[in-house]
mmCIF file of C-alpha atoms and ligand atoms in Angstrom:
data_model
loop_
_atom_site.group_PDB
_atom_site.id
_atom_site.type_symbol
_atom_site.label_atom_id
_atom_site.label_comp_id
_atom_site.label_asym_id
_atom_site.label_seq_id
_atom_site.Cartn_x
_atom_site.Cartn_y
_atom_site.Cartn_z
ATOM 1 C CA UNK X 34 0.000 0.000 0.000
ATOM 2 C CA UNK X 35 1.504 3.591 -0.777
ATOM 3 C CA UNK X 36 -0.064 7.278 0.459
ATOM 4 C CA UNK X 37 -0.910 8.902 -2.559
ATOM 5 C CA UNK X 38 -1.156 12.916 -2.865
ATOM 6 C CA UNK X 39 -4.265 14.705 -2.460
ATOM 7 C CA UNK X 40 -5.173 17.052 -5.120
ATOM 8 C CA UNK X 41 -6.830 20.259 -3.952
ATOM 9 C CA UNK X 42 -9.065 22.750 -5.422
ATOM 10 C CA UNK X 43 -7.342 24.347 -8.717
ATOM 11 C CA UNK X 44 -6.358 21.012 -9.652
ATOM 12 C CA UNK X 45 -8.332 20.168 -13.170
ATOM 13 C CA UNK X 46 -8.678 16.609 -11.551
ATOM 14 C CA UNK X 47 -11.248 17.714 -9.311
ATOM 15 C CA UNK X 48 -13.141 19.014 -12.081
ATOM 16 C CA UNK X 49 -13.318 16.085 -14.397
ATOM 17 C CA UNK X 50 -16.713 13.575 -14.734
ATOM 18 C CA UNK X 51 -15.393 10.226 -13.972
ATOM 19 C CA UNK X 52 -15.380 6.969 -15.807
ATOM 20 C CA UNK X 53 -16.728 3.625 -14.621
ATOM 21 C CA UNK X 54 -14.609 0.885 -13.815
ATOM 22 C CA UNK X 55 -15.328 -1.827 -16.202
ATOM 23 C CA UNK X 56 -11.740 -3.969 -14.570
ATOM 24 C CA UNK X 57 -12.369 -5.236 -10.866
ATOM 25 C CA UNK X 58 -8.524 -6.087 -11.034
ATOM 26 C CA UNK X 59 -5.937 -6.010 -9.032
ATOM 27 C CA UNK X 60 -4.892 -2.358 -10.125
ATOM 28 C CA UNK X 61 -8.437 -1.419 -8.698
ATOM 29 C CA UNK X 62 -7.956 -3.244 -5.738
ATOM 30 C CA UNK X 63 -4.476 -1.030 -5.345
ATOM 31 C CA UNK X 64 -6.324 1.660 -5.893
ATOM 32 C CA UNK X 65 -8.677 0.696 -3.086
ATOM 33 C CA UNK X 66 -5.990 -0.036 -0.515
ATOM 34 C CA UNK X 67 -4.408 2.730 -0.749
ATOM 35 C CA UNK X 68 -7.145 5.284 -0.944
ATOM 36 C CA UNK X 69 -7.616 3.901 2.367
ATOM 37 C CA UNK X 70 -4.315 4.138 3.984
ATOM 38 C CA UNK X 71 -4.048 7.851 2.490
ATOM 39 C CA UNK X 72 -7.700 8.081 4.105
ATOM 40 C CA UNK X 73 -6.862 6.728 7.316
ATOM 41 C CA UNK X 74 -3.693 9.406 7.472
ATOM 42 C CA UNK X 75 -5.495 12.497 6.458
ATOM 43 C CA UNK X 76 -8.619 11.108 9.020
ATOM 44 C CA UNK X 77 -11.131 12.573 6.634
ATOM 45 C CA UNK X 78 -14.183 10.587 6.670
ATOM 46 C CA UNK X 79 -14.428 9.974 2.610
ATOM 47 C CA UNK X 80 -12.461 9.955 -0.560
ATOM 48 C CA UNK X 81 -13.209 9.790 -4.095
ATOM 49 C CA UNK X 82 -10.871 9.010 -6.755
ATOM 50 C CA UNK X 83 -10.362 11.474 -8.528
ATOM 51 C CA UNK X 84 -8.757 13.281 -5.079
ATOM 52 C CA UNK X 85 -6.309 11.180 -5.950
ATOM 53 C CA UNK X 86 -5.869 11.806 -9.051
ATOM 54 C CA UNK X 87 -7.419 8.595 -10.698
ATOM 55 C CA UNK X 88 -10.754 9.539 -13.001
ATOM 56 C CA UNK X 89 -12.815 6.566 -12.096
ATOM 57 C CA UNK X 90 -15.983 6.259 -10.126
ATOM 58 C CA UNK X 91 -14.418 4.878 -6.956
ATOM 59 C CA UNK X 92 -15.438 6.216 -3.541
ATOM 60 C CA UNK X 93 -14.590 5.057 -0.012
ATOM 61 C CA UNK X 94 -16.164 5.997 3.201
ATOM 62 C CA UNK X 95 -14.816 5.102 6.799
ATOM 63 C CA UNK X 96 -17.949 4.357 8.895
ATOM 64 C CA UNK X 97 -15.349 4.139 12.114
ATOM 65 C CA UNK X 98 -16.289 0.993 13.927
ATOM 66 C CA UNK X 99 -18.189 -0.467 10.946
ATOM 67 C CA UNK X 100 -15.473 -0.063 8.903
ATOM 68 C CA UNK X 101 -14.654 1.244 5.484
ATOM 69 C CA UNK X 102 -16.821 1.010 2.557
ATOM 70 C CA UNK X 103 -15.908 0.636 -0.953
ATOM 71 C CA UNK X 104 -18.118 2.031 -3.535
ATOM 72 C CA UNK X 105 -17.710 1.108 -7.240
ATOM 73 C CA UNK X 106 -19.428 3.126 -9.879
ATOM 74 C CA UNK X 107 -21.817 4.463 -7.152
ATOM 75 C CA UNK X 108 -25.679 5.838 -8.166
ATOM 76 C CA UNK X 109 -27.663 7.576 -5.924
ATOM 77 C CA UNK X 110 -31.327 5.465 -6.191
ATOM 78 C CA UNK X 111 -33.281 7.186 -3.457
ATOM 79 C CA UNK X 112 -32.954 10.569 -1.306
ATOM 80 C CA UNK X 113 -35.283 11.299 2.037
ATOM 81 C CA UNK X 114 -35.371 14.490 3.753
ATOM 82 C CA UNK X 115 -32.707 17.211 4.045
ATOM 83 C CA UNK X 116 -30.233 18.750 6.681
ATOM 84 C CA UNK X 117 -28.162 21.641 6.229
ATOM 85 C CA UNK X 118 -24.988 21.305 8.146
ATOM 86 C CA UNK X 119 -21.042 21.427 7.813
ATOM 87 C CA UNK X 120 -19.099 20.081 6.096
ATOM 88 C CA UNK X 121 -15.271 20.093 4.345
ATOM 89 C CA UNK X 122 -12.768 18.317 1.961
ATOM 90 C CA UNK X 123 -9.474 16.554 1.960
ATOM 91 C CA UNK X 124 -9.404 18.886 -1.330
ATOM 92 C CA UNK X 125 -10.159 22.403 0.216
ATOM 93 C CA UNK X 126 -7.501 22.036 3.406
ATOM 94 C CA UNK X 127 -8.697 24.677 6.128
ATOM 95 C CA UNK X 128 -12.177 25.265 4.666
ATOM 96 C CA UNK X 129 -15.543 24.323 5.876
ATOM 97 C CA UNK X 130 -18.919 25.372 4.440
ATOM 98 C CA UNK X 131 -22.692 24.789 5.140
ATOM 99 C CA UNK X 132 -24.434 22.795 2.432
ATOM 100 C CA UNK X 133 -28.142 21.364 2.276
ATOM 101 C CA UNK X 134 -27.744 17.435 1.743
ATOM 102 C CA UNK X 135 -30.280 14.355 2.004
ATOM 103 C CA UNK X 136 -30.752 12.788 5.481
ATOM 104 C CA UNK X 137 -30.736 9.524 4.104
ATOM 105 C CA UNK X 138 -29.309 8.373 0.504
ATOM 106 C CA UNK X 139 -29.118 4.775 -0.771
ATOM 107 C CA UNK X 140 -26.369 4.275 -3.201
ATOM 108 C CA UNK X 141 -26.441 1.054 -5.249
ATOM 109 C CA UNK X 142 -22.575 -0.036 -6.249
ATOM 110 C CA UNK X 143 -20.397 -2.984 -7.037
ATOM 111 C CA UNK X 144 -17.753 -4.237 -4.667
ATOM 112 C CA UNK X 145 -14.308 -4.848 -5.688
ATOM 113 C CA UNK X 146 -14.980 -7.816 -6.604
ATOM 114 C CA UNK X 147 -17.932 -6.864 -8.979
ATOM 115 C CA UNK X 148 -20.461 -7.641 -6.899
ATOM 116 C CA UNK X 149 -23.665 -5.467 -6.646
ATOM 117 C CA UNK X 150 -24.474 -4.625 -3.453
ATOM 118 C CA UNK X 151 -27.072 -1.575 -1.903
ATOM 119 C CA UNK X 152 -25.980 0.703 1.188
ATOM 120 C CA UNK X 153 -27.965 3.311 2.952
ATOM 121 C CA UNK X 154 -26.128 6.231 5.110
ATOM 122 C CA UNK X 155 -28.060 8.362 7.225
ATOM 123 C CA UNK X 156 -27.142 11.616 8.589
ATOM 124 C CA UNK X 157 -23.125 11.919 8.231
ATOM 125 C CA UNK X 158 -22.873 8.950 5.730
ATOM 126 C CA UNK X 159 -26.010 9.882 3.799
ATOM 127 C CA UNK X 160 -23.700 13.617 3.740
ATOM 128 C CA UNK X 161 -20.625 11.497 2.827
ATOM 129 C CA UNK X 162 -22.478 9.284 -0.061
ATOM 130 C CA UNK X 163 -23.811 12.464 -1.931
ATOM 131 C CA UNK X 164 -20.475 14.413 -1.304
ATOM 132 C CA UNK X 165 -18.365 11.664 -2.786
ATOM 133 C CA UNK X 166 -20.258 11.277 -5.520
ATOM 134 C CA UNK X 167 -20.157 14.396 -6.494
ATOM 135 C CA UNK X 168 -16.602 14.667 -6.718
ATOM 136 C CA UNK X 169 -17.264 11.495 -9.579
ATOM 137 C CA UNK X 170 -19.039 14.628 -11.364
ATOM 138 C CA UNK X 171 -16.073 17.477 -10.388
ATOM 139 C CA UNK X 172 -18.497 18.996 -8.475
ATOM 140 C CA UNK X 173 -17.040 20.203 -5.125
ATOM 141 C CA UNK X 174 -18.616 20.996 -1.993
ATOM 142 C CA UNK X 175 -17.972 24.617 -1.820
ATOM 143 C CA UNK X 176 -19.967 25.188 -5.455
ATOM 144 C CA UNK X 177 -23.043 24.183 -2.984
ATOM 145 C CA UNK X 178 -22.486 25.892 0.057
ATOM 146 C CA UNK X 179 -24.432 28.936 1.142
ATOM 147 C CA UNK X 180 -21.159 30.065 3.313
ATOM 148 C CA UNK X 181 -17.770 29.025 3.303
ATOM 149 C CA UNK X 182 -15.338 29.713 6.278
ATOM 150 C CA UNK X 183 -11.926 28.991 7.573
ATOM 151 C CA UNK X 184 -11.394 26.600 10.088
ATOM 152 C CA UNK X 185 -8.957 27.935 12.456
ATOM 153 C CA UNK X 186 -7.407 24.177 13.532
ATOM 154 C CA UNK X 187 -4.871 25.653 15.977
ATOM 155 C CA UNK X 188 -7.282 27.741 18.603
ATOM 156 C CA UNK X 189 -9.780 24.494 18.204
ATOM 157 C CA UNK X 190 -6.402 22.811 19.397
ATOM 158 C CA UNK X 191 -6.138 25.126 22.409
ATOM 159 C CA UNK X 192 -9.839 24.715 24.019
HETATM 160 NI NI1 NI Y 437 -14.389 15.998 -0.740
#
């Protein structure tokens, strides 16, 4: 497994619609492992891709305790409700912004394997689904917030 460089915003990466993955191979499963070890450094709670610089619909979340999920050409099949609340990205370092999301999403995707499979976040993860797969799109967070704001890490540090 090997940490691979986040891109941040500027980077025409971020701004590119993704392809599918038609190869569950073992360069996707590379891919997969070490999205999550560059994940697991930068303790964000999802990353797409294309963050990484790889144009293919491939998202992970880290559900903590229930472990990380691996999405595979992801598609959002049903929305309920809406919450507006904060959120950032591994991509916009220092940034956080309020954007209106789903409370619940179900995403239907394939494993790495190329299995189909159906998952339904609520709350943060239904937040996490729909950000992720926007970034398949090169849509960013902070094209849908109503306010963006720095995070100012250090006093948070000092509380
Ligand atoms: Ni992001």
């Amino acid at each position: 497994m090997a940490i691979r460089k986040i891109r941040e915003i500027g980077d025409e990466c971020l701004k590119k619609k993704c392809r599918e993955v038609e190869n569950f191979d073992q360069k996707l499963h590379t891919l997969l492992d070490d999205m999550k070890e560059t994940l697991l450094l930068a303790n964000g709670v999802g990353l797409a891709a294309p963050q990484v610089g790889i144009l293919r619909r491939v998202v992970i979340i880290d559900r903590g305790d229930d472990g990380i999920i691996e999405l595979i050409n992801p598609v959002i099949t049903y929305t309920e409700g809406e919450v507006k609340d904060t959120e950032g990205c591994l991509s916009v370092p220092g940034k956080a912004g309020e954007v209106t999301r789903p409370r619940k999403a179900t995403v239907k995707a394939f494993d790495r394997n190329g299995n189909e499979f159906e998952y339904t976040g609520e709350d943060l993860y239904a937040r996490c689904i729909c950000h992720e797969c926007d970034h398949l799109d090169g849509i960013l967070y902070v094209e849908k917030a109503e306010n963006i704001f720095d995070l100012n890490l250090e006093d948070e540090d000092e509380e």
